[in-house]
PDB file of C-alpha atoms in Angstrom:
ATOM      1  CA  MET A  29       0.000   0.000   0.000  1.00  0.00           C
ATOM      2  CA  ALA A  30       1.357   3.385  -0.941  1.00  0.00           C
ATOM      3  CA  TYR A  31       1.587   6.286   1.459  1.00  0.00           C
ATOM      4  CA  GLN A  32      -0.977   8.928   0.671  1.00  0.00           C
ATOM      5  CA  ALA A  33      -0.548  12.640   1.196  1.00  0.00           C
ATOM      6  CA  ARG A  34      -3.779  14.550   1.111  1.00  0.00           C
ATOM      7  CA  ARG A  35      -4.591  18.220   0.693  1.00  0.00           C
ATOM      8  CA  HIS A  36      -6.905  19.723   3.243  1.00  0.00           C
ATOM      9  CA  LYS A  37     -10.127  21.437   2.384  1.00  0.00           C
ATOM     10  CA  ARG A  38     -10.017  25.234   2.200  1.00  0.00           C
ATOM     11  CA  PHE A  39     -12.869  27.039   3.852  1.00  0.00           C
ATOM     12  CA  GLN A  40     -14.861  29.610   1.923  1.00  0.00           C
ATOM     13  CA  GLU A  41     -16.984  32.212   3.615  1.00  0.00           C
ATOM     14  CA  SER A  42     -19.334  34.609   1.831  1.00  0.00           C
ATOM     15  CA  PHE A  43     -19.394  38.282   2.789  1.00  0.00           C
ATOM     16  CA  GLU A  44     -22.275  40.340   1.467  1.00  0.00           C
ATOM     17  CA  LEU A  45     -22.377  44.106   1.109  1.00  0.00           C
ATOM     18  CA  VAL A  46     -25.969  45.251   1.619  1.00  0.00           C
ATOM     19  CA  ASP A  47     -27.271  48.746   0.855  1.00  0.00           C
ATOM     20  CA  GLU A  48     -29.713  50.817   2.937  1.00  0.00           C
ATOM     21  CA  GLN A  49     -32.769  49.137   1.359  1.00  0.00           C
ATOM     22  CA  GLY A  50     -31.494  45.645   2.198  1.00  0.00           C
ATOM     23  CA  ASN A  51     -30.421  44.748  -1.346  1.00  0.00           C
ATOM     24  CA  VAL A  52     -27.256  42.712  -1.751  1.00  0.00           C
ATOM     25  CA  VAL A  53     -24.952  44.906  -3.822  1.00  0.00           C
ATOM     26  CA  GLU A  54     -21.874  42.678  -3.830  1.00  0.00           C
ATOM     27  CA  THR A  55     -20.984  39.218  -2.562  1.00  0.00           C
ATOM     28  CA  LEU A  56     -17.330  38.576  -1.808  1.00  0.00           C
ATOM     29  CA  GLN A  57     -15.883  35.107  -1.329  1.00  0.00           C
ATOM     30  CA  VAL A  58     -13.316  34.934   1.455  1.00  0.00           C
ATOM     31  CA  SER A  59     -10.964  31.983   1.240  1.00  0.00           C
ATOM     32  CA  ILE A  60      -9.821  31.122   4.754  1.00  0.00           C
ATOM     33  CA  ASP A  61      -6.466  29.379   4.675  1.00  0.00           C
ATOM     34  CA  ALA A  62      -4.596  28.941   7.932  1.00  0.00           C
ATOM     35  CA  ASP A  63      -1.173  28.759   6.313  1.00  0.00           C
ATOM     36  CA  ASP A  64      -1.452  32.122   4.604  1.00  0.00           C
ATOM     37  CA  MET A  65      -3.677  34.099   6.905  1.00  0.00           C
ATOM     38  CA  ILE A  66      -2.755  33.428  10.533  1.00  0.00           C
ATOM     39  CA  GLY A  67       0.455  35.443  10.595  1.00  0.00           C
ATOM     40  CA  LYS A  68      -0.795  38.211   8.323  1.00  0.00           C
ATOM     41  CA  ILE A  69      -4.037  38.779  10.183  1.00  0.00           C
ATOM     42  CA  SER A  70      -2.378  38.610  13.602  1.00  0.00           C
ATOM     43  CA  ARG A  71       0.152  41.286  12.632  1.00  0.00           C
ATOM     44  CA  LYS A  72      -2.437  43.545  11.012  1.00  0.00           C
ATOM     45  CA  TYR A  73      -4.935  43.159  13.871  1.00  0.00           C
ATOM     46  CA  THR A  74      -2.209  43.970  16.420  1.00  0.00           C
ATOM     47  CA  ALA A  75      -1.179  46.989  14.345  1.00  0.00           C
ATOM     48  CA  LEU A  76      -4.806  48.130  14.211  1.00  0.00           C
ATOM     49  CA  THR A  77      -5.239  47.927  17.981  1.00  0.00           C
ATOM     50  CA  LYS A  78      -1.964  49.821  18.531  1.00  0.00           C
ATOM     51  CA  THR A  79      -3.013  52.446  15.998  1.00  0.00           C
ATOM     52  CA  LEU A  80      -6.390  52.785  17.697  1.00  0.00           C
ATOM     53  CA  ASP A  81      -4.658  53.312  21.031  1.00  0.00           C
ATOM     54  CA  ASN A  82      -2.236  55.863  19.550  1.00  0.00           C
ATOM     55  CA  THR A  83      -4.940  57.774  17.701  1.00  0.00           C
ATOM     56  CA  THR A  84      -7.109  57.892  20.817  1.00  0.00           C
ATOM     57  CA  ASP A  85      -4.251  59.594  22.657  1.00  0.00           C
ATOM     58  CA  MET A  86      -3.608  61.905  19.700  1.00  0.00           C
ATOM     59  CA  LYS A  87      -7.303  62.777  19.501  1.00  0.00           C
ATOM     60  CA  ARG A  88      -7.349  63.857  23.147  1.00  0.00           C
ATOM     61  CA  LYS A  89      -4.373  66.126  22.574  1.00  0.00           C
ATOM     62  CA  ALA A  90      -5.588  67.412  19.197  1.00  0.00           C
ATOM     63  CA  GLU A  91      -6.202  71.128  19.128  1.00  0.00           C
ATOM     64  CA  ASP A  92      -7.309  71.630  15.541  1.00  0.00           C
ATOM     65  CA  GLY A  93      -9.140  69.857  12.741  1.00  0.00           C
ATOM     66  CA  LYS A  94      -5.953  68.920  10.901  1.00  0.00           C
ATOM     67  CA  ALA A  95      -4.722  66.805  13.802  1.00  0.00           C
ATOM     68  CA  MET A  96      -8.105  65.052  14.003  1.00  0.00           C
ATOM     69  CA  GLN A  97      -8.021  64.433  10.255  1.00  0.00           C
ATOM     70  CA  ALA A  98      -4.534  62.940  10.557  1.00  0.00           C
ATOM     71  CA  CYS A  99      -5.777  60.607  13.321  1.00  0.00           C
ATOM     72  CA  LEU A 100      -8.676  59.400  11.202  1.00  0.00           C
ATOM     73  CA  GLU A 101      -6.460  58.866   8.163  1.00  0.00           C
ATOM     74  CA  THR A 102      -3.975  56.830  10.213  1.00  0.00           C
ATOM     75  CA  LEU A 103      -6.759  54.724  11.671  1.00  0.00           C
ATOM     76  CA  GLY A 104      -8.389  54.325   8.255  1.00  0.00           C
ATOM     77  CA  GLN A 105      -5.142  53.063   6.745  1.00  0.00           C
ATOM     78  CA  ALA A 106      -4.774  50.493   9.542  1.00  0.00           C
ATOM     79  CA  VAL A 107      -8.326  49.272   8.859  1.00  0.00           C
ATOM     80  CA  VAL A 108      -7.602  49.017   5.122  1.00  0.00           C
ATOM     81  CA  ASP A 109      -4.409  47.039   5.852  1.00  0.00           C
ATOM     82  CA  LEU A 110      -6.382  44.553   7.946  1.00  0.00           C
ATOM     83  CA  LEU A 111      -9.052  44.245   5.253  1.00  0.00           C
ATOM     84  CA  GLU A 112      -6.372  43.569   2.635  1.00  0.00           C
ATOM     85  CA  ALA A 113      -4.982  40.770   4.801  1.00  0.00           C
ATOM     86  CA  VAL A 114      -8.422  39.124   4.920  1.00  0.00           C
ATOM     87  CA  PHE A 115     -10.081  40.003   1.609  1.00  0.00           C
ATOM     88  CA  GLY A 116      -7.146  40.784  -0.674  1.00  0.00           C
ATOM     89  CA  ALA A 117      -6.395  44.079  -2.418  1.00  0.00           C
ATOM     90  CA  ASP A 118      -9.111  43.887  -5.083  1.00  0.00           C
ATOM     91  CA  ASP A 119     -11.981  43.024  -2.736  1.00  0.00           C
ATOM     92  CA  THR A 120     -10.783  45.648  -0.255  1.00  0.00           C
ATOM     93  CA  LYS A 121     -11.127  48.264  -3.000  1.00  0.00           C
ATOM     94  CA  VAL A 122     -14.692  47.061  -3.564  1.00  0.00           C
ATOM     95  CA  ILE A 123     -15.454  47.434   0.158  1.00  0.00           C
ATOM     96  CA  VAL A 124     -13.885  50.919   0.397  1.00  0.00           C
ATOM     97  CA  LYS A 125     -15.802  52.015  -2.698  1.00  0.00           C
ATOM     98  CA  PHE A 126     -19.054  50.588  -1.280  1.00  0.00           C
ATOM     99  CA  TYR A 127     -18.617  52.554   1.958  1.00  0.00           C
ATOM    100  CA  GLU A 128     -17.502  55.636  -0.010  1.00  0.00           C
ATOM    101  CA  SER A 129     -14.324  55.917   2.110  1.00  0.00           C
ATOM    102  CA  ARG A 130     -16.313  56.293   5.341  1.00  0.00           C
ATOM    103  CA  TYR A 131     -13.798  54.376   7.411  1.00  0.00           C
ATOM    104  CA  ILE A 132     -15.588  54.501  10.759  1.00  0.00           C
ATOM    105  CA  GLU A 133     -18.801  53.010   9.374  1.00  0.00           C
ATOM    106  CA  MET A 134     -16.766  50.502   7.392  1.00  0.00           C
ATOM    107  CA  ALA A 135     -14.829  49.454  10.488  1.00  0.00           C
ATOM    108  CA  GLN A 136     -18.012  49.094  12.550  1.00  0.00           C
ATOM    109  CA  GLU A 137     -19.572  46.823   9.942  1.00  0.00           C
ATOM    110  CA  VAL A 138     -16.637  44.794   8.611  1.00  0.00           C
ATOM    111  CA  ILE A 139     -14.332  44.279  11.614  1.00  0.00           C
ATOM    112  CA  PRO A 140     -16.956  42.185  13.491  1.00  0.00           C
ATOM    113  CA  PHE A 141     -16.949  39.752  10.537  1.00  0.00           C
ATOM    114  CA  ILE A 142     -13.208  39.391  10.991  1.00  0.00           C
ATOM    115  CA  THR A 143     -13.283  39.065  14.779  1.00  0.00           C
ATOM    116  CA  GLN A 144     -16.383  36.855  15.033  1.00  0.00           C
ATOM    117  CA  CYS A 145     -16.060  34.699  11.923  1.00  0.00           C
ATOM    118  CA  VAL A 146     -12.584  34.659  10.373  1.00  0.00           C
ATOM    119  CA  ILE A 147     -10.366  34.668  13.480  1.00  0.00           C
ATOM    120  CA  PRO A 148     -12.320  31.897  15.296  1.00  0.00           C
ATOM    121  CA  ARG A 149     -12.218  29.774  12.116  1.00  0.00           C
ATOM    122  CA  LEU A 150      -8.459  30.310  11.866  1.00  0.00           C
ATOM    123  CA  SER A 151      -8.080  29.302  15.520  1.00  0.00           C
ATOM    124  CA  GLU A 152     -10.032  26.098  14.867  1.00  0.00           C
ATOM    125  CA  MET A 153      -7.894  25.334  11.845  1.00  0.00           C
ATOM    126  CA  ARG A 154      -4.697  25.975  13.790  1.00  0.00           C
ATOM    127  CA  ALA A 155      -5.852  23.659  16.596  1.00  0.00           C
ATOM    128  CA  ASP A 156      -6.768  20.941  14.074  1.00  0.00           C
ATOM    129  CA  ASN A 157      -3.375  21.269  12.383  1.00  0.00           C
ATOM    130  CA  LYS A 158      -1.622  21.041  15.732  1.00  0.00           C
ATOM    131  CA  ARG A 159      -3.645  17.964  16.687  1.00  0.00           C
ATOM    132  CA  ALA A 160      -2.822  16.294  13.367  1.00  0.00           C
ATOM    133  CA  VAL A 161       0.899  16.948  13.769  1.00  0.00           C
ATOM    134  CA  LEU A 162       0.910  15.690  17.339  1.00  0.00           C
ATOM    135  CA  GLN A 163      -0.931  12.518  16.324  1.00  0.00           C
ATOM    136  CA  GLY A 164       1.952  11.729  14.006  1.00  0.00           C
ATOM    137  CA  TYR A 165       4.221  11.707  17.022  1.00  0.00           C
ATOM    138  CA  ASN A 166       2.150   9.351  19.093  1.00  0.00           C
ATOM    139  CA  ARG A 167       4.440   7.814  21.694  1.00  0.00           C
ATOM    140  CA  SER A 168       3.034   4.286  21.559  1.00  0.00           C
ATOM    141  CA  THR A 169       3.416   4.189  17.776  1.00  0.00           C
ATOM    142  CA  ARG A 170       7.039   5.258  18.065  1.00  0.00           C
ATOM    143  CA  ARG A 171       7.753   2.556  20.635  1.00  0.00           C
ATOM    144  CA  ARG A 172       6.326  -0.172  18.404  1.00  0.00           C
ATOM    145  CA  PHE A 173       8.430   1.109  15.536  1.00  0.00           C
ATOM    146  CA  LEU A 174      11.642   0.967  17.560  1.00  0.00           C
ATOM    147  CA  ARG A 175      11.169  -2.637  18.733  1.00  0.00           C
TER     148      ARG A 175
END
């Protein structure tokens, strides 16, 4: 019997952009792949939380509209970076265009999809991968092999 190496199933998740009347304007397919996404999303999500913390401090100290605008632009860019890590550059452009560059509304609507759907799925996939690797190193199997 030959040894078989098998590819694992990639998870697809649909993300729909819905207008004010409840009509689906665009449906984006998000391919969730643990190998590619775990590191990217972790770095971008950490950068977003740090940027949010920094801009909150900057906003408190801001004395004019230009400083506030700079804070919002910095935060908006961090949100776009995170979206690119999840959706890819092309789909991120579709999302930004749909929200007409209103980054706060976009963040309020899209980030929960990432935190409640994508990140838990990636955690499950990482745990499954870890379990599969550890099963290959089962101690009793190794002992039988060495005898």
